[in-house]
Amino acid sequence: ESRYTGDVRLDLLKFKELQTGIKENGIDNVSETDLLEAVAAWNKIYEFCNQKTVTWIVEVLEKIEQKLSMRELTARECIAYRRVSRAYYLLQKHDKAILFLQMIFYNTRRFFSEQSPEMTDLHMQAGEIYLALKEYDKAKEALSKVVDYYVKNNNENSIWK
């Protein structure tokens, strides 16, 4: 069953627009921002893509990884690069997804406290990936931090109130 909730025609159109622009300019000649935007668009519509598109998005992810080359990220980049980890997760490349997420954790801790919404989102994503890797202890640890965040902050959206 599909988890998609948007307007697939609009999202596919946006993705195709981004993809065309990147192909026309050459993947080496576009900004990281444009590449990240394409990844974000793909993350929305991945379940509707054919193998050719999957192969292309892997090429984009590899280019982003190459451009990143383990430099220190800004706070904004930390949040944006979560999309790359998510894309690897959706491609079922869980090992790459978790490696990328660990690098983002390292950089994000420089800007946000452990009890911030940004770190909580990372723990939630890590828990999801660890579940896919069948590393249940690590998944439990990550997801426990998510529950703790909602309980401590008495978040109105919390289902654990």
XYZ file of C-alpha atoms in Angstrom:
161
model
C 0.000 0.000 0.000
C 1.258 3.471 -0.908
C 2.240 5.961 1.803
C 2.099 8.817 -0.708
C -0.335 11.603 0.184
C 0.380 14.411 -2.319
C -0.633 15.161 -5.877
C 1.459 12.680 -7.835
C 1.117 14.559 -11.138
C 2.482 17.799 -9.675
C 5.291 16.067 -7.811
C 6.302 13.995 -10.848
C 6.272 17.145 -12.967
C 8.496 18.985 -10.469
C 10.894 16.035 -10.332
C 11.068 15.783 -14.138
C 11.751 19.535 -14.331
C 14.632 19.238 -11.880
C 15.940 16.110 -13.586
C 15.870 17.780 -17.016
C 17.702 20.855 -15.708
C 20.421 18.733 -14.132
C 20.824 16.601 -17.261
C 20.975 19.672 -19.538
C 23.577 21.452 -17.391
C 25.544 18.326 -16.550
C 25.622 16.820 -13.091
C 29.085 18.279 -12.420
C 27.912 21.812 -13.205
C 24.909 22.137 -10.897
C 24.876 23.269 -7.293
C 24.454 20.989 -4.303
C 21.199 22.832 -3.646
C 19.783 21.753 -7.021
C 20.932 18.180 -6.438
C 19.373 18.146 -2.951
C 16.127 19.540 -4.353
C 16.019 16.684 -6.875
C 16.599 14.168 -4.070
C 13.815 15.739 -1.990
C 11.434 15.545 -4.961
C 12.433 11.929 -5.643
C 11.869 10.986 -1.995
C 8.219 11.990 -2.446
C 7.591 9.994 -5.633
C 10.116 7.130 -5.446
C 7.484 4.405 -5.505
C 6.277 5.616 -8.920
C 9.738 5.644 -10.572
C 11.167 3.153 -13.032
C 14.623 1.551 -12.830
C 16.161 4.157 -15.154
C 15.129 6.913 -12.739
C 16.432 4.913 -9.773
C 19.798 4.520 -11.535
C 19.882 8.269 -12.194
C 19.072 9.210 -8.575
C 21.879 6.910 -7.372
C 24.231 8.880 -9.646
C 22.957 12.133 -8.070
C 23.432 10.738 -4.552
C 26.987 9.703 -5.371
C 27.722 13.180 -6.735
C 26.360 14.791 -3.562
C 28.509 12.465 -1.485
C 31.549 13.377 -3.582
C 30.855 17.120 -3.225
C 30.355 16.735 0.493
C 33.674 14.912 0.997
C 33.313 14.877 4.780
C 33.607 18.643 5.254
C 31.909 20.223 8.232
C 28.319 21.133 7.488
C 26.319 24.200 8.398
C 23.157 23.791 10.498
C 20.987 24.222 7.402
C 22.979 21.632 5.466
C 22.619 19.130 8.319
C 18.864 19.294 7.962
C 18.974 19.183 4.149
C 21.327 16.193 3.985
C 18.841 14.064 5.917
C 17.083 13.779 2.556
C 20.113 12.009 1.113
C 20.106 9.467 3.927
C 16.353 9.022 3.415
C 16.871 8.405 -0.309
C 19.473 5.715 0.406
C 16.995 4.158 2.847
C 14.253 4.160 0.196
C 16.697 2.553 -2.258
C 17.224 -0.127 0.414
C 20.892 0.812 0.689
C 20.606 0.781 4.465
C 24.333 0.619 5.184
C 24.917 3.805 3.177
C 21.867 5.434 4.744
C 23.142 4.836 8.267
C 26.713 5.921 7.434
C 25.402 9.155 5.977
C 23.100 9.657 8.958
C 25.981 9.101 11.402
C 27.972 11.829 9.642
C 24.948 14.118 9.902
C 24.600 13.265 13.618
C 28.209 14.301 14.166
C 27.689 17.669 12.484
C 24.198 18.337 13.871
C 25.384 17.974 17.474
C 27.498 21.088 16.939
C 24.352 23.194 16.451
C 21.484 21.519 18.298
C 21.029 20.009 21.748
C 20.246 16.323 22.174
C 16.670 17.249 23.180
C 15.994 19.395 20.089
C 13.377 18.543 17.441
C 16.209 18.301 14.870
C 18.049 15.627 16.848
C 14.780 13.841 17.590
C 14.060 13.623 13.852
C 17.511 12.129 13.301
C 16.926 9.554 16.050
C 13.597 8.641 14.457
C 15.235 8.163 11.059
C 18.076 6.150 12.632
C 15.552 3.908 14.402
C 13.791 3.244 11.126
C 17.062 2.332 9.396
C 18.250 0.135 12.279
C 14.925 -1.729 12.150
C 15.483 -2.372 8.444
C 18.993 -3.641 9.269
C 17.475 -5.854 12.006
C 19.701 -4.184 14.598
C 16.929 -4.129 17.161
C 18.944 -2.941 20.174
C 20.183 0.115 18.273
C 16.678 0.749 16.921
C 15.235 0.565 20.441
C 17.881 2.968 21.742
C 17.228 5.510 18.971
C 13.446 5.278 19.187
C 13.526 5.506 23.006
C 15.118 8.937 22.594
C 12.204 9.945 20.363
C 9.654 8.823 22.953
C 11.618 10.596 25.718
C 11.585 13.810 23.709
C 7.810 13.766 23.310
C 7.181 12.799 26.923
C 9.550 15.457 28.340
C 8.275 18.205 26.095
C 4.621 17.306 26.599
C 4.213 17.861 22.874
C 0.588 18.432 21.881
C 1.028 16.019 18.966
C 2.396 13.334 21.236
C 0.594 10.010 21.254
C 2.486 9.107 24.454
C 0.807 11.712 26.715
